Structure formats: structure tokens, C-alpha cells
PDB file of C-alpha atoms and ligand atoms in Angstrom:
ATOM      1  CA  MET V   1     111.398  94.607 118.613  1.00 44.00           C
ATOM      2  CA  PRO V   2     113.899  91.707 118.427  1.00 46.00           C
ATOM      3  CA  GLU V   3     115.083  91.269 114.849  1.00 45.00           C
ATOM      4  CA  SER V   4     116.875  87.960 115.479  1.00 54.00           C
ATOM      5  CA  SER V   5     113.891  85.603 115.309  1.00 93.00           C
ATOM      6  CA  PRO V   6     111.243  87.169 113.097  1.00 98.00           C
ATOM      7  CA  LEU V   7     107.880  85.447 112.623  1.00 98.00           C
ATOM      8  CA  VAL V   8     107.091  87.660 109.630  1.00 98.00           C
ATOM      9  CA  VAL V   9     109.417  89.052 106.980  1.00 98.00           C
ATOM     10  CA  VAL V  10     108.435  92.166 105.042  1.00 99.00           C
ATOM     11  CA  LEU V  11     110.258  92.314 101.728  1.00 98.00           C
ATOM     12  CA  MET V  12     110.097  95.072  99.151  1.00 98.00           C
ATOM     13  CA  GLY V  13     111.639  95.444  95.730  1.00 98.00           C
ATOM     14  CA  SER V  14     113.096  98.888  96.340  1.00 98.00           C
ATOM     15  CA  LYS V  15     113.730 101.335  99.142  1.00 98.00           C
ATOM     16  CA  SER V  16     111.273 103.545  97.266  1.00 98.00           C
ATOM     17  CA  ASP V  17     108.544 101.156  98.521  1.00 98.00           C
ATOM     18  CA  TRP V  18     109.438 101.756 102.172  1.00 98.00           C
ATOM     19  CA  ASP V  19     107.247 104.837 102.710  1.00 98.00           C
ATOM     20  CA  VAL V  20     104.237 102.611 102.090  1.00 98.00           C
ATOM     21  CA  MET V  21     105.563  99.336 103.462  1.00 98.00           C
ATOM     22  CA  ARG V  22     106.565 100.841 106.792  1.00 98.00           C
ATOM     23  CA  GLN V  23     102.822 100.679 107.453  1.00 98.00           C
ATOM     24  CA  SER V  24     103.062  96.879 107.448  1.00 98.00           C
ATOM     25  CA  ALA V  25     105.941  97.137 109.901  1.00 98.00           C
ATOM     26  CA  ASP V  26     103.999  99.581 112.085  1.00 98.00           C
ATOM     27  CA  VAL V  27     100.993  97.237 112.307  1.00 98.00           C
ATOM     28  CA  LEU V  28     103.219  94.256 113.158  1.00 98.00           C
ATOM     29  CA  ALA V  29     105.003  96.329 115.797  1.00 98.00           C
ATOM     30  CA  ASN V  30     101.689  97.462 117.301  1.00 98.00           C
ATOM     31  CA  PHE V  31     100.667  93.821 117.694  1.00 98.00           C
ATOM     32  CA  GLY V  32     104.070  92.908 119.138  1.00 98.00           C
ATOM     33  CA  VAL V  33     104.926  90.548 116.283  1.00 98.00           C
ATOM     34  CA  PRO V  34     108.690  90.060 115.714  1.00 98.00           C
ATOM     35  CA  HIS V  35     109.446  90.941 112.125  1.00 98.00           C
ATOM     36  CA  GLU V  36     112.261  91.800 109.736  1.00 98.00           C
ATOM     37  CA  CYS V  37     112.123  94.276 106.861  1.00 98.00           C
ATOM     38  CA  ARG V  38     114.443  93.940 103.856  1.00 98.00           C
ATOM     39  CA  VAL V  39     114.894  95.342 100.375  1.00 98.00           C
ATOM     40  CA  LEU V  40     115.310  92.441  97.946  1.00 98.00           C
ATOM     41  CA  SER V  41     114.424  92.480  94.278  1.00 98.00           C
ATOM     42  CA  ALA V  42     113.241  89.649  92.054  1.00 98.00           C
ATOM     43  CA  HIS V  43     115.070  91.311  89.161  1.00 98.00           C
ATOM     44  CA  ARG V  44     117.982  93.259  90.638  1.00 98.00           C
ATOM     45  CA  THR V  45     119.058  90.715  93.282  1.00 98.00           C
ATOM     46  CA  PRO V  46     117.584  87.421  92.027  1.00 98.00           C
ATOM     47  CA  VAL V  47     120.203  85.136  93.598  1.00 98.00           C
ATOM     48  CA  GLU V  48     120.093  86.819  97.005  1.00 98.00           C
ATOM     49  CA  THR V  49     116.296  86.856  96.974  1.00 98.00           C
ATOM     50  CA  GLY V  50     116.189  83.105  96.340  1.00 98.00           C
ATOM     51  CA  GLU V  51     118.762  82.402  99.052  1.00 98.00           C
ATOM     52  CA  TYR V  52     117.066  84.599 101.627  1.00 98.00           C
ATOM     53  CA  ILE V  53     113.584  83.210 101.109  1.00 98.00           C
ATOM     54  CA  SER V  54     114.792  79.604 100.913  1.00 98.00           C
ATOM     55  CA  GLN V  55     116.269  79.983 104.401  1.00 98.00           C
ATOM     56  CA  ALA V  56     113.294  81.804 105.930  1.00 98.00           C
ATOM     57  CA  GLU V  57     111.402  78.755 107.231  1.00 98.00           C
ATOM     58  CA  SER V  58     114.471  77.318 108.958  1.00 98.00           C
ATOM     59  CA  ARG V  59     114.902  80.682 110.708  1.00 97.00           C
ATOM     60  CA  GLY V  60     111.436  80.371 112.238  1.00 98.00           C
ATOM     61  CA  VAL V  61     109.619  82.681 109.831  1.00 98.00           C
ATOM     62  CA  GLU V  62     105.935  81.754 109.398  1.00 98.00           C
ATOM     63  CA  VAL V  63     104.609  84.359 106.937  1.00 99.00           C
ATOM     64  CA  VAL V  64     106.207  86.320 104.090  1.00 99.00           C
ATOM     65  CA  ILE V  65     104.948  89.715 102.957  1.00 99.00           C
ATOM     66  CA  ALA V  66     106.383  90.803  99.599  1.00 99.00           C
ATOM     67  CA  ALA V  67     105.735  94.171  97.971  1.00 98.00           C
ATOM     68  CA  ALA V  68     106.781  95.329  94.534  1.00 98.00           C
ATOM     69  CA  GLY V  69     105.738  97.711  91.806  1.00 98.00           C
ATOM     70  CA  GLY V  70     105.639  97.690  88.014  1.00 98.00           C
ATOM     71  CA  ALA V  71     106.546  94.231  86.700  1.00 98.00           C
ATOM     72  CA  ALA V  72     105.985  93.041  90.245  1.00 98.00           C
ATOM     73  CA  HIS V  73     107.403  89.525  90.422  1.00 98.00           C
ATOM     74  CA  LEU V  74     108.812  89.541  93.963  1.00 98.00           C
ATOM     75  CA  ALA V  75     105.875  87.850  95.704  1.00 98.00           C
ATOM     76  CA  GLY V  76     105.630  85.167  93.027  1.00 98.00           C
ATOM     77  CA  VAL V  77     109.353  84.453  93.109  1.00 98.00           C
ATOM     78  CA  CYS V  78     109.214  84.218  96.902  1.00 98.00           C
ATOM     79  CA  ALA V  79     106.279  81.801  96.683  1.00 98.00           C
ATOM     80  CA  ALA V  80     108.272  79.660  94.247  1.00 98.00           C
ATOM     81  CA  HIS V  81     111.094  79.329  96.788  1.00 98.00           C
ATOM     82  CA  THR V  82     109.181  78.577  99.998  1.00 98.00           C
ATOM     83  CA  LEU V  83     106.263  76.591 101.398  1.00 98.00           C
ATOM     84  CA  LEU V  84     105.403  79.478 103.737  1.00 98.00           C
ATOM     85  CA  PRO V  85     102.305  81.566 102.981  1.00 98.00           C
ATOM     86  CA  VAL V  86     103.232  84.582 100.842  1.00 99.00           C
ATOM     87  CA  LEU V  87     101.159  87.763 100.888  1.00 99.00           C
ATOM     88  CA  GLY V  88     101.724  90.128  97.975  1.00 99.00           C
ATOM     89  CA  VAL V  89     101.289  93.885  98.112  1.00 99.00           C
ATOM     90  CA  PRO V  90     101.177  95.664  94.731  1.00 98.00           C
ATOM     91  CA  MET V  91     102.861  99.062  94.903  1.00 98.00           C
ATOM     92  CA  GLU V  92     101.293 102.046  93.195  1.00 98.00           C
ATOM     93  CA  SER V  93     103.361 102.830  90.101  1.00 97.00           C
ATOM     94  CA  ALA V  94     103.788 106.207  88.430  1.00 95.00           C
ATOM     95  CA  SER V  95     102.730 105.221  84.941  1.00 94.00           C
ATOM     96  CA  LEU V  96      99.852 102.801  85.517  1.00 98.00           C
ATOM     97  CA  LYS V  97      98.812 103.643  89.100  1.00 98.00           C
ATOM     98  CA  GLY V  98      99.589 100.137  90.315  1.00 98.00           C
ATOM     99  CA  MET V  99      97.383  98.212  87.895  1.00 98.00           C
ATOM    100  CA  ASP V 100     100.576  96.723  86.452  1.00 98.00           C
ATOM    101  CA  SER V 101     101.752  95.751  89.946  1.00 98.00           C
ATOM    102  CA  LEU V 102      98.357  94.313  90.859  1.00 98.00           C
ATOM    103  CA  LEU V 103      98.091  92.110  87.795  1.00 98.00           C
ATOM    104  CA  SER V 104     101.728  90.990  88.022  1.00 98.00           C
ATOM    105  CA  THR V 105     101.214  89.981  91.646  1.00 98.00           C
ATOM    106  CA  VAL V 106      97.760  88.441  91.499  1.00 98.00           C
ATOM    107  CA  GLN V 107      97.893  86.455  88.255  1.00 98.00           C
ATOM    108  CA  MET V 108      99.906  83.517  89.552  1.00 98.00           C
ATOM    109  CA  PRO V 109      99.776  80.173  87.769  1.00 98.00           C
ATOM    110  CA  ALA V 110      97.805  77.480  89.597  1.00 98.00           C
ATOM    111  CA  GLY V 111     100.028  75.589  91.996  1.00 98.00           C
ATOM    112  CA  ILE V 112     102.056  78.492  93.391  1.00 98.00           C
ATOM    113  CA  PRO V 113      99.684  80.755  95.338  1.00 98.00           C
ATOM    114  CA  VAL V 114     100.209  84.354  96.385  1.00 98.00           C
ATOM    115  CA  GLY V 115      97.553  85.959  98.565  1.00 98.00           C
ATOM    116  CA  THR V 116      97.304  89.380  96.958  1.00 98.00           C
ATOM    117  CA  LEU V 117      96.166  92.453  98.869  1.00 98.00           C
ATOM    118  CA  ALA V 118      95.040  95.878  97.676  1.00 98.00           C
ATOM    119  CA  ILE V 119      97.301  98.363  95.894  1.00 98.00           C
ATOM    120  CA  GLY V 120      99.383 100.575  98.161  1.00 98.00           C
ATOM    121  CA  ALA V 121      98.768 101.568 101.777  1.00 98.00           C
ATOM    122  CA  PRO V 122      95.546  99.603 102.388  1.00 98.00           C
ATOM    123  CA  GLY V 123      97.319  96.510 101.073  1.00 98.00           C
ATOM    124  CA  ALA V 124     100.348  97.153 103.264  1.00 99.00           C
ATOM    125  CA  ARG V 125      98.229  97.414 106.396  1.00 98.00           C
ATOM    126  CA  ASN V 126      95.989  94.485 105.495  1.00 98.00           C
ATOM    127  CA  ALA V 127      98.938  92.247 104.630  1.00 99.00           C
ATOM    128  CA  ALA V 128     100.197  92.725 108.176  1.00 99.00           C
ATOM    129  CA  LEU V 129      96.730  92.126 109.635  1.00 98.00           C
ATOM    130  CA  LEU V 130      96.348  88.972 107.539  1.00 98.00           C
ATOM    131  CA  ALA V 131      99.784  87.756 108.599  1.00 99.00           C
ATOM    132  CA  ILE V 132      98.751  88.320 112.210  1.00 98.00           C
ATOM    133  CA  ALA V 133      95.492  86.420 111.630  1.00 98.00           C
ATOM    134  CA  ILE V 134      97.504  83.469 110.268  1.00 98.00           C
ATOM    135  CA  LEU V 135      99.801  83.528 113.293  1.00 98.00           C
ATOM    136  CA  ALA V 136      96.781  83.890 115.592  1.00 98.00           C
ATOM    137  CA  ASN V 137      95.401  80.486 114.556  1.00 98.00           C
ATOM    138  CA  LYS V 138      97.773  78.980 117.111  1.00 97.00           C
ATOM    139  CA  ARG V 139      98.320  82.007 119.370  1.00 98.00           C
ATOM    140  CA  PRO V 140      95.314  82.925 121.526  1.00 98.00           C
ATOM    141  CA  ASP V 141      97.006  86.109 122.770  1.00 98.00           C
ATOM    142  CA  LEU V 142      97.249  87.419 119.219  1.00 98.00           C
ATOM    143  CA  ARG V 143      93.642  86.452 118.537  1.00 98.00           C
ATOM    144  CA  GLU V 144      92.591  88.569 121.513  1.00 98.00           C
ATOM    145  CA  LYS V 145      94.610  91.505 120.162  1.00 98.00           C
ATOM    146  CA  ILE V 146      92.804  91.186 116.822  1.00 98.00           C
ATOM    147  CA  ARG V 147      89.472  91.139 118.655  1.00 98.00           C
ATOM    148  CA  LYS V 148      90.418  94.323 120.525  1.00 98.00           C
ATOM    149  CA  PHE V 149      91.674  95.975 117.321  1.00 98.00           C
ATOM    150  CA  ARG V 150      88.373  95.244 115.573  1.00 98.00           C
ATOM    151  CA  ASP V 151      86.385  96.491 118.550  1.00 98.00           C
ATOM    152  CA  ASP V 152      88.417  99.717 118.802  1.00 98.00           C
ATOM    153  CA  GLN V 153      87.914 100.265 115.070  1.00 98.00           C
ATOM    154  CA  ARG V 154      84.191  99.679 115.421  1.00 98.00           C
ATOM    155  CA  GLN V 155      83.892 102.070 118.361  1.00 98.00           C
ATOM    156  CA  LYS V 156      85.816 104.750 116.465  1.00 98.00           C
ATOM    157  CA  ILE V 157      83.444 104.545 113.505  1.00 98.00           C
ATOM    158  CA  LEU V 158      80.375 104.612 115.733  1.00 98.00           C
ATOM    159  CA  LYS V 159      81.622 107.770 117.463  1.00 98.00           C
ATOM    160  CA  GLU V 160      82.168 109.700 114.216  1.00 97.00           C
ATOM    161  CA  THR V 161      80.259 112.961 113.983  1.00 97.00           C
ATOM    162  CA  LEU V 162      79.682 115.034 110.859  1.00 96.00           C
ATOM    163  CA  SER V 163      79.475 118.814 111.022  1.00 89.00           C
TER     164      SER V 163
HETATM  165  C1  RP5 A   1     110.084  97.544  91.811  1.00 53.43           C
HETATM  166  O1  RP5 A   1     110.228  98.624  90.963  1.00 53.43           O
HETATM  167  C2  RP5 A   1     110.076  98.112  93.177  1.00 53.43           C
HETATM  168  O2  RP5 A   1     109.321  97.286  94.018  1.00 53.43           O
HETATM  169  C3  RP5 A   1     109.480  99.473  93.026  1.00 53.43           C
HETATM  170  O3  RP5 A   1     108.115  99.528  93.370  1.00 53.43           O
HETATM  171  C4  RP5 A   1     109.653  99.757  91.540  1.00 53.43           C
HETATM  172  C5  RP5 A   1     110.515 100.966  91.270  1.00 53.43           C
HETATM  173  O4  RP5 A   1     111.752 100.791  91.925  1.00 53.43           O
HETATM  174  P1  RP5 A   1     112.816 101.979  91.943  1.00 53.43           P
HETATM  175  O5  RP5 A   1     113.164 102.252  90.518  1.00 53.43           O
HETATM  176  O6  RP5 A   1     112.156 103.143  92.638  1.00 53.43           O
HETATM  177  O7  RP5 A   1     113.983 101.444  92.737  1.00 53.43           O
HETATM  178  O8  RP5 A   1     111.111  96.627  91.676  1.00 53.43           O
END
């Protein structure tokens, strides 16, 4: 996967988020979408986060995925620094099971939207699928891949047997 011209960036507040967020990367890779994964924190690297996200559009990036846990401000800070669509993934936290992350990510003030996905792994996978759906608006090949993905998923469910 070429890392030089990513269409999607997958950011996370800590390397401790990577076990979950690699699922976003895996989905993007399966669809053949060039992407870049980085650890950047709204709190621990605020200046670098602002610089990185401010330059994303000029690098050809079209969608930002941002995951964080606890006082999860990364997606909101990214949205404040770019006109690109930002998809937020709340990470499950030890103390509050991700409810803190969910509320911190979803409760954006009107005017600066973050499209917030589910807590944890389902959110990681769906953020990638939603990013792909956004890209697919102008890429018929990607739309066909989504159609095949949905059909494969449907067939798998229909073939399930219970013993
Ligand atoms: C957030 O704090 C990260 O996104 C992570 O989910 C959480 C804990 O980070 P670590 O203390 O594990 O680095 O910024």
C-alpha cells in the first residue's frame, strides 16, 4: 500500500489504541484504499496535531478518521483544523468502558461536525467503511467493491447453521 499519497488518514491518540484501530487500516487495505496511520494526540502533541491535520487536504487526503479514549478530543480538534470530513471512533476506556470517549467525541458544538461511530472495534471497522463510502461517491470501482462486500456479508449470514 503506497503511503505517499493517502486518501484516508487514520489517527489515534496513543499507540495503545492501535490494537483496535488496525481494524480500520485492515478494512482500508482490503478495499485497496491508500491510507496513512499515525499516533497524534490532542493533548500530548497539540501543535503537531494541528500542523498535520492542517496540511492533510493539500496532501490529497479526503477523509480523516480519528480515534481517542477518555477525554477524547482528537476528532473534534481535527475537525476544527480542516474542512475534510472527520469520523470519530471512541476507544473503550478502562474506567468508564468508553462512555467517556463516546460523549467526548459525539457532543460537538454546532458548526464543527464529527461523524461519530460506535465504541471500539465496530466503530473502527465502520469508520473505514464510511470513509470508503464517501470516497465511492466519485469512484465507481469502490462502489462496486462495497456492493460485493455487502453481498458477501449477506451470503455469509444466510449460510449460517446452528447446531
Ligand atoms: C487517549 O488516552 C488515547 O487515545 C488512549 O485511548 C487513552 C490512553 O492513552 P495511553 O495512556 O494508553 O497512552 O489519549
